[in-house]
GROMACS .gro file of N, CA and C in nm:
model
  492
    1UNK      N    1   3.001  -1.841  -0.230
    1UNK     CA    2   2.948  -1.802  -0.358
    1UNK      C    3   2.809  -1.862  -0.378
    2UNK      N    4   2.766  -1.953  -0.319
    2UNK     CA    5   2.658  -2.059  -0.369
    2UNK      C    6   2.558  -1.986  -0.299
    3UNK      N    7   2.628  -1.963  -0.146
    3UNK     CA    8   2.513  -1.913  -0.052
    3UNK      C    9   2.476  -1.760  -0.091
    4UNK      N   10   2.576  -1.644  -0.172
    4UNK     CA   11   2.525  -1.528  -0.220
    4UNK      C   12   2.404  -1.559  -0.338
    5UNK      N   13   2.462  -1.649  -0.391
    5UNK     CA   14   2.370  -1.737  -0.491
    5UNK      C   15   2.211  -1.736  -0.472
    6UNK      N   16   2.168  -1.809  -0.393
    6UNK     CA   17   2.070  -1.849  -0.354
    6UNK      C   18   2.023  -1.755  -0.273
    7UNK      N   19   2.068  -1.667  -0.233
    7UNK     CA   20   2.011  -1.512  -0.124
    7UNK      C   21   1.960  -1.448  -0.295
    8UNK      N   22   2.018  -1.403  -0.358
    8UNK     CA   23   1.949  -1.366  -0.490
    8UNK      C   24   1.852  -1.440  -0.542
    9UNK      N   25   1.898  -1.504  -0.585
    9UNK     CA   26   1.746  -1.608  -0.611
    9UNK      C   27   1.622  -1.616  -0.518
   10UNK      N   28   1.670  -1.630  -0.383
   10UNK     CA   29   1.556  -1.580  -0.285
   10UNK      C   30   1.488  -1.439  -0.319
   11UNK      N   31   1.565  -1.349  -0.354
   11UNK     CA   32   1.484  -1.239  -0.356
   11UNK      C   33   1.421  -1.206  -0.464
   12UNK      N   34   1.466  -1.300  -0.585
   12UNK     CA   35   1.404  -1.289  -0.739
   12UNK      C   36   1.293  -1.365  -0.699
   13UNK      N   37   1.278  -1.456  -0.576
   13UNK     CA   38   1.204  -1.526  -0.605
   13UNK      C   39   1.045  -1.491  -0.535
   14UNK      N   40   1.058  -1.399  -0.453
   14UNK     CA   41   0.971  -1.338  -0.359
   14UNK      C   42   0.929  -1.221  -0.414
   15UNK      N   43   1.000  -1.142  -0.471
   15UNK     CA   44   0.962  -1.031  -0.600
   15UNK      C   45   0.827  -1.051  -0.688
   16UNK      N   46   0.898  -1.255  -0.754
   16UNK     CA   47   0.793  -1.285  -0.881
   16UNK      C   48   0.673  -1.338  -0.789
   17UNK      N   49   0.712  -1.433  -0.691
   17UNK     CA   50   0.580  -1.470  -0.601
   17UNK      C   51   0.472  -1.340  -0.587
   18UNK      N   52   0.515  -1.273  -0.556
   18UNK     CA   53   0.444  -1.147  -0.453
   18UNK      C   54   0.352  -1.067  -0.553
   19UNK      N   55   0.428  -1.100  -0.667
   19UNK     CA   56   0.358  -1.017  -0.850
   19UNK      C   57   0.275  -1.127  -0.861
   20UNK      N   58   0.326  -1.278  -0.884
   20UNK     CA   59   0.224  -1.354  -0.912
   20UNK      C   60   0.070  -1.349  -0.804
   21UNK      N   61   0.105  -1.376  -0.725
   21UNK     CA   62  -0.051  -1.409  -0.585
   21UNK      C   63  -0.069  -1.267  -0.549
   22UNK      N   64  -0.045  -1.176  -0.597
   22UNK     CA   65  -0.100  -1.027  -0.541
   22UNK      C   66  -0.180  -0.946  -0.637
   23UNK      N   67  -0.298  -1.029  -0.703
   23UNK     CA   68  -0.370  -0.947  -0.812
   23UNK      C   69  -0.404  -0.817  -0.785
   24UNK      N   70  -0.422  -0.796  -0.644
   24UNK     CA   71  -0.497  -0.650  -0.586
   24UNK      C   72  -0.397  -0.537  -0.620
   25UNK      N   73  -0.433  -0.416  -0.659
   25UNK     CA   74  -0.287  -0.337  -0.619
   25UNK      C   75  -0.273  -0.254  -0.489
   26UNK      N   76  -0.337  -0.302  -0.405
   26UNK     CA   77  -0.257  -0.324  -0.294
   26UNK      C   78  -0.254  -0.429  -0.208
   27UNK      N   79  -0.162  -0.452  -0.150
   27UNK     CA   80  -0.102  -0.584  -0.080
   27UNK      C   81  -0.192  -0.590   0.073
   28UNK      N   82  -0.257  -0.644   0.095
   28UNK     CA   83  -0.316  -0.707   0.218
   28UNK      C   84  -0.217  -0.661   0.313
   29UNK      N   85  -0.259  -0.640   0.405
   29UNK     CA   86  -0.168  -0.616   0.525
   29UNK      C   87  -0.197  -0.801   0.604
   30UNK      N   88  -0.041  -0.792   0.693
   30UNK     CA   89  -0.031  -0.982   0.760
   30UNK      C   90  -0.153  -0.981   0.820
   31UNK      N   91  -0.247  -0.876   0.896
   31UNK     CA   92  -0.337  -0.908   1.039
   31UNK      C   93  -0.484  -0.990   0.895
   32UNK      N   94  -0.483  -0.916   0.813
   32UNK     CA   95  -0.584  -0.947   0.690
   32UNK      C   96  -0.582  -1.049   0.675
   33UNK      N   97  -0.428  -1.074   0.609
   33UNK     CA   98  -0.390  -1.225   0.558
   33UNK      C   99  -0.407  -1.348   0.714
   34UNK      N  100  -0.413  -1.313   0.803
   34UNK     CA  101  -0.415  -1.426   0.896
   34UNK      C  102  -0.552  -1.453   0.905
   35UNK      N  103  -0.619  -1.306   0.945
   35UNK     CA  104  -0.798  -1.306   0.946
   35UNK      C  105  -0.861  -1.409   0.813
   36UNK      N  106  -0.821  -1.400   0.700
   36UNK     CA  107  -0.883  -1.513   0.598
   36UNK      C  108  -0.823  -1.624   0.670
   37UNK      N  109  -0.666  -1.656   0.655
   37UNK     CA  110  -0.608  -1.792   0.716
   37UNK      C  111  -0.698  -1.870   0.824
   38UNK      N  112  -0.788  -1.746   0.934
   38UNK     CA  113  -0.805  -1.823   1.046
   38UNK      C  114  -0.945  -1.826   0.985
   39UNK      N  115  -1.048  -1.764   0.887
   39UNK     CA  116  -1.191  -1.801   0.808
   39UNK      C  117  -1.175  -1.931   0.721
   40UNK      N  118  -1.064  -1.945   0.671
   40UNK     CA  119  -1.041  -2.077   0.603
   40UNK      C  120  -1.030  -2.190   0.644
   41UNK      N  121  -0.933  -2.163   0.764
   41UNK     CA  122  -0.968  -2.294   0.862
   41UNK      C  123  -1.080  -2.294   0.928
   42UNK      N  124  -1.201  -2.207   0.976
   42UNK     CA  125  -1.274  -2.232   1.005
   42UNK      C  126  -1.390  -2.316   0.928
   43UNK      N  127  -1.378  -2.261   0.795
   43UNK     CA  128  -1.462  -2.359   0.697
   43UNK      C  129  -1.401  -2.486   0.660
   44UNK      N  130  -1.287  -2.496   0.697
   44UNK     CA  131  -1.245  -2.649   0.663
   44UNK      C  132  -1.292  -2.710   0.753
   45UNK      N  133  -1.251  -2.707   0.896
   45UNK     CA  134  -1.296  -2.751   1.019
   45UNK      C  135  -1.453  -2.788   0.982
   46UNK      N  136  -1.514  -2.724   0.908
   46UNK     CA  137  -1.711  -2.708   0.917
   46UNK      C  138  -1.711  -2.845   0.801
   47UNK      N  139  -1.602  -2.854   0.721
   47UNK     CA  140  -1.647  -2.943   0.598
   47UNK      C  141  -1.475  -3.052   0.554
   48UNK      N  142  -1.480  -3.114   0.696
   48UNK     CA  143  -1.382  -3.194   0.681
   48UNK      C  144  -1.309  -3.271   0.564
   49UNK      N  145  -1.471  -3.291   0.484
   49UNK     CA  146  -1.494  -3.426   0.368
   49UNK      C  147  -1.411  -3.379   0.239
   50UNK      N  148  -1.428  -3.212   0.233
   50UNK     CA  149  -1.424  -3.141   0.127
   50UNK      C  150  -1.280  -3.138   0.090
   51UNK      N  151  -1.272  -3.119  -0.075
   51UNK     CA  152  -1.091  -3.108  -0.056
   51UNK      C  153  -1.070  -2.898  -0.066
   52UNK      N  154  -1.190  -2.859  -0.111
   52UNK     CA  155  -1.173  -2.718  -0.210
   52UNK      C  156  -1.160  -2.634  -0.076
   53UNK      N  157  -1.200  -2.647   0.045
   53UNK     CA  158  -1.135  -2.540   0.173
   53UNK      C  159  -1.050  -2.603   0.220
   54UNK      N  160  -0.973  -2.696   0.206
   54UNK     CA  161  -0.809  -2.739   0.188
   54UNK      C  162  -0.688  -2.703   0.138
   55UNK      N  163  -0.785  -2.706   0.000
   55UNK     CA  164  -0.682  -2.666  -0.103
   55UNK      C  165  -0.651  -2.511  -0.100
   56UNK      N  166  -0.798  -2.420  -0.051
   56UNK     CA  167  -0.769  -2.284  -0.017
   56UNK      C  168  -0.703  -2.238   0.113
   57UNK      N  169  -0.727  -2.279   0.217
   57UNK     CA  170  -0.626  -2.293   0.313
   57UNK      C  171  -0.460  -2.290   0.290
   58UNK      N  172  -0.452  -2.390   0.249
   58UNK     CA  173  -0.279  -2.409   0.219
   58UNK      C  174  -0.242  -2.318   0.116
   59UNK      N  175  -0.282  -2.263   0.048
   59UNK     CA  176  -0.279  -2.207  -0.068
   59UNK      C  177  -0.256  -2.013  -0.002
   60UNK      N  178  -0.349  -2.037   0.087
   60UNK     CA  179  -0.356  -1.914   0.157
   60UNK      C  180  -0.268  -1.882   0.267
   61UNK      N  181  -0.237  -1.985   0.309
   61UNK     CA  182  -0.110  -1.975   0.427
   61UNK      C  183   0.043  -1.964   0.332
   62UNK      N  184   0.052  -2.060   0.231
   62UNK     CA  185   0.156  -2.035   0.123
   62UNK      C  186   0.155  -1.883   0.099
   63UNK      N  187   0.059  -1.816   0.082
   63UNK     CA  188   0.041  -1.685   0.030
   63UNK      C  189   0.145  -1.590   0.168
   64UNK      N  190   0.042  -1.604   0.229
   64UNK     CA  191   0.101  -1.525   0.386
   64UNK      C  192   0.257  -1.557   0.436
   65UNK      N  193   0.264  -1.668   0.385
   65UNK     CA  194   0.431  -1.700   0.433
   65UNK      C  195   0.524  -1.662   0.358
   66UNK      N  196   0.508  -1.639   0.208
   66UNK     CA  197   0.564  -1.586   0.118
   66UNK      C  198   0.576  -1.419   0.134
   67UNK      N  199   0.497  -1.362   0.169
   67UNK     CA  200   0.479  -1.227   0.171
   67UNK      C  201   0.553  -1.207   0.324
   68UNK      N  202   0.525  -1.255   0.398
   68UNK     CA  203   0.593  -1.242   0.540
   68UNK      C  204   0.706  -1.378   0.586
   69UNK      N  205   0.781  -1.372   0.523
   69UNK     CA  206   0.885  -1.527   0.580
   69UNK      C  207   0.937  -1.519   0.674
   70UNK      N  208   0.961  -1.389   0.768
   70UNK     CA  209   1.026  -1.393   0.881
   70UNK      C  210   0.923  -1.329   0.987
   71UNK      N  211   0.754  -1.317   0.966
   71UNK     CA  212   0.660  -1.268   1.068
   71UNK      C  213   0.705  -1.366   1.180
   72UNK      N  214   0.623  -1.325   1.335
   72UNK     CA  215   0.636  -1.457   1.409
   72UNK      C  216   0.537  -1.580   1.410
   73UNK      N  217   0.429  -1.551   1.308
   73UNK     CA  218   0.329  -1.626   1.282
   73UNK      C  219   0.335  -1.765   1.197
   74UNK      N  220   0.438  -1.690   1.074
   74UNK     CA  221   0.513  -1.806   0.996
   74UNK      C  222   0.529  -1.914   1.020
   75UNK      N  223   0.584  -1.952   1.123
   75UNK     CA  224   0.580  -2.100   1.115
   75UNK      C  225   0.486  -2.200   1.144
   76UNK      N  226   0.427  -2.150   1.215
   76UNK     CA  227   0.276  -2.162   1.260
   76UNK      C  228   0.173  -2.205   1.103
   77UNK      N  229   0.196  -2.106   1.051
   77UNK     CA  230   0.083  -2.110   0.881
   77UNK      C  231   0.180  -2.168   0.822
   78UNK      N  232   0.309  -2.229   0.836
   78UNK     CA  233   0.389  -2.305   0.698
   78UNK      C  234   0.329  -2.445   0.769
   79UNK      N  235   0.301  -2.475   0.908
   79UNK     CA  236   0.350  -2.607   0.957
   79UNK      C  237   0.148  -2.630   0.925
   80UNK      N  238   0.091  -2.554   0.989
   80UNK     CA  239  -0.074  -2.552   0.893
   80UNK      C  240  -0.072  -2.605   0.747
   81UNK      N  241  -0.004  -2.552   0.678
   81UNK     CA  242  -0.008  -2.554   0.509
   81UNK      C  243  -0.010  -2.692   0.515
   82UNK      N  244   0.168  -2.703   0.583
   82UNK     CA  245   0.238  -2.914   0.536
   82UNK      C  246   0.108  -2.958   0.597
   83UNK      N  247   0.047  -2.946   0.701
   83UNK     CA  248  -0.021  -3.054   0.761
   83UNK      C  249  -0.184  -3.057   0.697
   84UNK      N  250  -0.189  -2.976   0.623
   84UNK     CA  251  -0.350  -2.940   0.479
   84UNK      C  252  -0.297  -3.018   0.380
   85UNK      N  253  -0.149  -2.986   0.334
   85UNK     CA  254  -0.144  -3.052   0.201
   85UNK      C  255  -0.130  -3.229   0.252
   86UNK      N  256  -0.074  -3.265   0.340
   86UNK     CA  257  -0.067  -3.427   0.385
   86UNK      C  258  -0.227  -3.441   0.402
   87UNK      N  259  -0.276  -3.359   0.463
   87UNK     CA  260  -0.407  -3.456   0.483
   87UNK      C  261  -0.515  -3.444   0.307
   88UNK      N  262  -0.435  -3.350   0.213
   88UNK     CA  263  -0.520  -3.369   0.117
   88UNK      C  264  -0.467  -3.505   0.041
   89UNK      N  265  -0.371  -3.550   0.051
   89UNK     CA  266  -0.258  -3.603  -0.022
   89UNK      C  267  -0.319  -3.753   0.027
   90UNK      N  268  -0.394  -3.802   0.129
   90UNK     CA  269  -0.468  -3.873   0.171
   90UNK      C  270  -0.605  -3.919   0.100
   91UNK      N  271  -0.639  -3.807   0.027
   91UNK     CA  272  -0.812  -3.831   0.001
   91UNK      C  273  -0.816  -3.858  -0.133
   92UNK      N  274  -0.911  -3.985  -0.134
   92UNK     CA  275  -0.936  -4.062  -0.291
   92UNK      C  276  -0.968  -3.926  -0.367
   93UNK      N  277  -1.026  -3.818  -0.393
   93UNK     CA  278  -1.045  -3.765  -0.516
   93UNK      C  279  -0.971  -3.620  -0.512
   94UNK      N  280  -0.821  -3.617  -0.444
   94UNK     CA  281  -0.763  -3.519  -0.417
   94UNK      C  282  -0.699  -3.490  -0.601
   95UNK      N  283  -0.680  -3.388  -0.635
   95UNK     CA  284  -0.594  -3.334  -0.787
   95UNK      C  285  -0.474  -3.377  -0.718
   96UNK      N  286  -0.447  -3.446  -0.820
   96UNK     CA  287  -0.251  -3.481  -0.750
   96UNK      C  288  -0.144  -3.338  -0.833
   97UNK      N  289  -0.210  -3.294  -0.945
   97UNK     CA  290  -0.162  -3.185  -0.994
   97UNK      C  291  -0.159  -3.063  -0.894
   98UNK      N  292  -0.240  -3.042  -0.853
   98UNK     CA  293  -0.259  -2.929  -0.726
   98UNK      C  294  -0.184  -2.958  -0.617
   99UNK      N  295  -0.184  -3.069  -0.549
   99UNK     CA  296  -0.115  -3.101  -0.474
   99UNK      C  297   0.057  -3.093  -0.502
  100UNK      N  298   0.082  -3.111  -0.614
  100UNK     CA  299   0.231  -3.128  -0.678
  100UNK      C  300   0.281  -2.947  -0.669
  101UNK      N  301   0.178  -2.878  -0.720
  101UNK     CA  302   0.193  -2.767  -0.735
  101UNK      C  303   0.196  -2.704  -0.547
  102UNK      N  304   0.105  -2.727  -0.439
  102UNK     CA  305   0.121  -2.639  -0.359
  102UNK      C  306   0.213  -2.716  -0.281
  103UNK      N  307   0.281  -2.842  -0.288
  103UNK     CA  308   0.394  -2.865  -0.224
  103UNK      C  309   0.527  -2.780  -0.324
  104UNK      N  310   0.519  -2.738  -0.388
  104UNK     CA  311   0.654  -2.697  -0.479
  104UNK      C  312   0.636  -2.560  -0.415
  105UNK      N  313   0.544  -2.479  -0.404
  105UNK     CA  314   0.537  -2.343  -0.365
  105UNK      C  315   0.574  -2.374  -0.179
  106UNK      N  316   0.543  -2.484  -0.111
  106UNK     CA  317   0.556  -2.456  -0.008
  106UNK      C  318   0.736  -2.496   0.046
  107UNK      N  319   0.833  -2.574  -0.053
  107UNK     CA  320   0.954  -2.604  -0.090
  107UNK      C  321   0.994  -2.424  -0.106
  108UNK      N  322   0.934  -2.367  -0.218
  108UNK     CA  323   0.968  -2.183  -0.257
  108UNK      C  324   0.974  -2.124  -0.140
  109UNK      N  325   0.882  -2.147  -0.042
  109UNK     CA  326   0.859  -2.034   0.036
  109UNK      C  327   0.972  -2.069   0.174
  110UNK      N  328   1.026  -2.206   0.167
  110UNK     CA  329   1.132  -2.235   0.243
  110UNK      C  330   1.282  -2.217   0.218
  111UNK      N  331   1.304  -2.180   0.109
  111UNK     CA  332   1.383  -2.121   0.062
  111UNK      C  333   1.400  -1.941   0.027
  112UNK      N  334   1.308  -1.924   0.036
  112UNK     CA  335   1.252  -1.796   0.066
  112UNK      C  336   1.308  -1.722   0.208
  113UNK      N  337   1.280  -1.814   0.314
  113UNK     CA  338   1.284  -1.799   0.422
  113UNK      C  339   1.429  -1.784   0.469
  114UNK      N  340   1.486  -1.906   0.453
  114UNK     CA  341   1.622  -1.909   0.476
  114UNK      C  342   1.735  -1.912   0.343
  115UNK      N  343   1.752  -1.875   0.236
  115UNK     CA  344   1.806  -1.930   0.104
  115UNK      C  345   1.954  -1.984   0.155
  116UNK      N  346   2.022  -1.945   0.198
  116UNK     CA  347   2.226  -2.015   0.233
  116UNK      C  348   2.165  -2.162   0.285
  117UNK      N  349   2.043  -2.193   0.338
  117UNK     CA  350   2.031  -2.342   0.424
  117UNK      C  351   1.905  -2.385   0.370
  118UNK      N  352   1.853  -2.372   0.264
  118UNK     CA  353   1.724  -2.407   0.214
  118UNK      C  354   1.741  -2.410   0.101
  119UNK      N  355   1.828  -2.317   0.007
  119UNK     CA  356   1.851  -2.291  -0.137
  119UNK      C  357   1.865  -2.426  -0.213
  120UNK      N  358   1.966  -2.479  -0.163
  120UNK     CA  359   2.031  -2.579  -0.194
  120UNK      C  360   1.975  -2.722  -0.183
  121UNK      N  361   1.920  -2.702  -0.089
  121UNK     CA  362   1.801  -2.849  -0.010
  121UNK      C  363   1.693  -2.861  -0.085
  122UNK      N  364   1.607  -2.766  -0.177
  122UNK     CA  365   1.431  -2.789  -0.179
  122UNK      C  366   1.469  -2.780  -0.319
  123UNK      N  367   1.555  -2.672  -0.426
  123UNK     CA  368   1.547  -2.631  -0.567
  123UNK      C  369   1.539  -2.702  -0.621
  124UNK      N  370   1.579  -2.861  -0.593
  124UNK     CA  371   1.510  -2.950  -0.713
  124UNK      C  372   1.387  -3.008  -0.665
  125UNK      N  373   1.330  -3.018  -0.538
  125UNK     CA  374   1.214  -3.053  -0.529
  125UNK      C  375   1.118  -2.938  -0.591
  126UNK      N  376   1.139  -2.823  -0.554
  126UNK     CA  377   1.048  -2.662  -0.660
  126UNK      C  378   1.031  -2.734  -0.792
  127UNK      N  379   1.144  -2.782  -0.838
  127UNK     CA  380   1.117  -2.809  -1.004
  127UNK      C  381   1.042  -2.912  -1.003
  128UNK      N  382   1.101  -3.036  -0.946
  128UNK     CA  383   1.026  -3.188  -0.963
  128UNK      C  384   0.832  -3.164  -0.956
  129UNK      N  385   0.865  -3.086  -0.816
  129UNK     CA  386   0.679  -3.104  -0.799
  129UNK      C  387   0.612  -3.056  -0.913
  130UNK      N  388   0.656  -2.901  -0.968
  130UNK     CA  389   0.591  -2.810  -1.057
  130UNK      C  390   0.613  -2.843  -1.213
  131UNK      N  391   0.729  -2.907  -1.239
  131UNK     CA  392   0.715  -3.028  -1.355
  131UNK      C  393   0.604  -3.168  -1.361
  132UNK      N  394   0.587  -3.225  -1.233
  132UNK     CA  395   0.509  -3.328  -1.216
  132UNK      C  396   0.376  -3.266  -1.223
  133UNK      N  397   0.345  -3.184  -1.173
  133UNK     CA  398   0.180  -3.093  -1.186
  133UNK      C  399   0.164  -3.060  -1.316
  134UNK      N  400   0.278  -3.021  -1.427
  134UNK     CA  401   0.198  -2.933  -1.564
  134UNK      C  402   0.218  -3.096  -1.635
  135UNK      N  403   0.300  -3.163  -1.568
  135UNK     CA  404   0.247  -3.332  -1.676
  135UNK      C  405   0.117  -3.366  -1.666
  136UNK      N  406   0.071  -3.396  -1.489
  136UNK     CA  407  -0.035  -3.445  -1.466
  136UNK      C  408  -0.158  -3.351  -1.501
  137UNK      N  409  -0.118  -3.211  -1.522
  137UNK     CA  410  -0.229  -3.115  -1.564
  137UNK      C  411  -0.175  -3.020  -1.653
  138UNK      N  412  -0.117  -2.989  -1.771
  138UNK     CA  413  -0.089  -2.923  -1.820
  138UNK      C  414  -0.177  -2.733  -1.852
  139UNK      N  415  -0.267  -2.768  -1.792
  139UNK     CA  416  -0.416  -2.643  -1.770
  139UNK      C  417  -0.386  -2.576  -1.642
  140UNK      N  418  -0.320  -2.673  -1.548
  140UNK     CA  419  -0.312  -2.620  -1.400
  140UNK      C  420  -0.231  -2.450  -1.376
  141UNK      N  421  -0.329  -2.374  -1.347
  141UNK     CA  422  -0.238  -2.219  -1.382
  141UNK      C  423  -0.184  -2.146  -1.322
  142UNK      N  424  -0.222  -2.187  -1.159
  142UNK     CA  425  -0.081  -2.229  -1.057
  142UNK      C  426   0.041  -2.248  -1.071
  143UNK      N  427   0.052  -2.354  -1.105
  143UNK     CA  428   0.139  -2.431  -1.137
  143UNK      C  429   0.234  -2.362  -1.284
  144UNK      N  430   0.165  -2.349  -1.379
  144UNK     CA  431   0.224  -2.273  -1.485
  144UNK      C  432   0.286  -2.126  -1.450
  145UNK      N  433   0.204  -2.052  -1.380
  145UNK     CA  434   0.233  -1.936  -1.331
  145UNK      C  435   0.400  -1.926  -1.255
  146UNK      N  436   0.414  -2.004  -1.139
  146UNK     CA  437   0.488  -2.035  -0.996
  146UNK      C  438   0.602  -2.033  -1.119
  147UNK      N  439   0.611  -2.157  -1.194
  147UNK     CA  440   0.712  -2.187  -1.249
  147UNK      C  441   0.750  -2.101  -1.403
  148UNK      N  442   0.696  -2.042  -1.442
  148UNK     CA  443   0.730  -1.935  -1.506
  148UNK      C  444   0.763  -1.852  -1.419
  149UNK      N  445   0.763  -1.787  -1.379
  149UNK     CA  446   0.799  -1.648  -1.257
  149UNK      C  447   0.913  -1.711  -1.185
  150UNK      N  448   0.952  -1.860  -1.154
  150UNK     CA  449   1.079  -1.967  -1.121
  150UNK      C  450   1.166  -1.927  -1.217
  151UNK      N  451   1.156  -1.966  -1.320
  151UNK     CA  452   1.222  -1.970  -1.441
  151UNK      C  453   1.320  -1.841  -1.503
  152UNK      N  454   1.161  -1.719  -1.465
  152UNK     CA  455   1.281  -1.594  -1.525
  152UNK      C  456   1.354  -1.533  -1.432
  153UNK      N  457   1.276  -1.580  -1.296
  153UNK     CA  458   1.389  -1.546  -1.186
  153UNK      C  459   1.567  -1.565  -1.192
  154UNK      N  460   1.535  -1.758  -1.228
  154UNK     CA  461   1.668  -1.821  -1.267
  154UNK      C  462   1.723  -1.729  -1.380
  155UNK      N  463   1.665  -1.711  -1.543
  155UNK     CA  464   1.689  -1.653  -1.584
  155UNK      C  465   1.795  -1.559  -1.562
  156UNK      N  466   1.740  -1.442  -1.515
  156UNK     CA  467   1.778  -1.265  -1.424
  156UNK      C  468   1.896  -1.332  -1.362
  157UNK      N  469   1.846  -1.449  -1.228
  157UNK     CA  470   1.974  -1.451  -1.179
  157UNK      C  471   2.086  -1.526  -1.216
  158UNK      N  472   2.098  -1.606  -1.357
  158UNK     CA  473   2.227  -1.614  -1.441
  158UNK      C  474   2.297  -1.490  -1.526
  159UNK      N  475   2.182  -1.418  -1.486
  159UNK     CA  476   2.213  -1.322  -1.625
  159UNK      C  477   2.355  -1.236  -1.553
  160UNK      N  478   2.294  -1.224  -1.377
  160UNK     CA  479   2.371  -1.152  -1.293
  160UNK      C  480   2.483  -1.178  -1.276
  161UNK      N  481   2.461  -1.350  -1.258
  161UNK     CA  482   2.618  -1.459  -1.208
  161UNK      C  483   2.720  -1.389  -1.347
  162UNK      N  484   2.654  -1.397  -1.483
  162UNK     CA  485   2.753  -1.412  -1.588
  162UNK      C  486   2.786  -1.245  -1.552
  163UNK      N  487   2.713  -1.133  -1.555
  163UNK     CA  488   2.799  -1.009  -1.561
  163UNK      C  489   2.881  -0.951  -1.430
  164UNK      N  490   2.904  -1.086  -1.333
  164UNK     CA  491   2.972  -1.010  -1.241
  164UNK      C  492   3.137  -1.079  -1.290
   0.00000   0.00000   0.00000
């Protein structure tokens, strides 16, 4: 029951992701989304010091992994993301709000991926980080966004649990 659970919620939750980070109306195709992934790391690589082609990087691989959780590229751009957000998580003038926020989306998108073996493991880290980001930044609109679109997901999917 827990694990049908969390397969719904996975898919409420990739629905609201995909509405939230997809302003365009139409969706990038993966070869697109990797082509920025691999321009982003190239400008990070150019400006080590910087946190703002960091923060777009991970942000952008979060994007691509969410939209594609089972490409064969995926793990590749999730294990990129963790290893952008640790090295931002390092630097004296990193936003710890941002950071709170793209570790909670990168917790989403692992549950995303697998929900019966991930559902259960990350859902309170999703909340903790994206609660800890609108404390430390209550403006942050990331962060407000992710977890609203979290929320009515949960929402929808109690609404489901109670009418079955």
């Amino acid at each position: 029951m827990t694990s049908q659970t969390f397969k719904q919620l996975a898919a409420i939750i990739v629905f609201v992701l995909i509405s939230v980070i997809n302003i365009h109306a139409q969706q990038p195709s993966a070869d697109d989304m990797l082509n920025q992934v691999a321009r982003l790391k190239r400008i990070e690589a150019m400006q080590p010091d910087s946190i703002g082609p960091k923060y777009q990087l991970a942000l952008q691989s979060l994007n691509f992994a969410v939209m594609y959780p089972h490409a064969p590229q995926t793990e590749n751009v999730m294990a990129q993301a963790e290893q952008t957000i640790a090295q931002m998580s390092k630097m004296k003038h990193a936003d710890q709000s941002d950071l709170c926020t793209l570790t909670g989306f990168l917790y989403m998108v692992r549950i995303v991926q697998n929900p019966a073996q991930n559902g259960q493991r990350y859902y309170i880290d999703v909340m903790q980080n994206f609660e800890k980001a609108l404390k430390l930044n209550p403006n942050n609109t990331l962060a407000q966004q992710l977890q609203q679109k979290f929320f009515e997901g949960m929402r929808q999917q109690t609404g489901e649990r109670n009418e079955q």
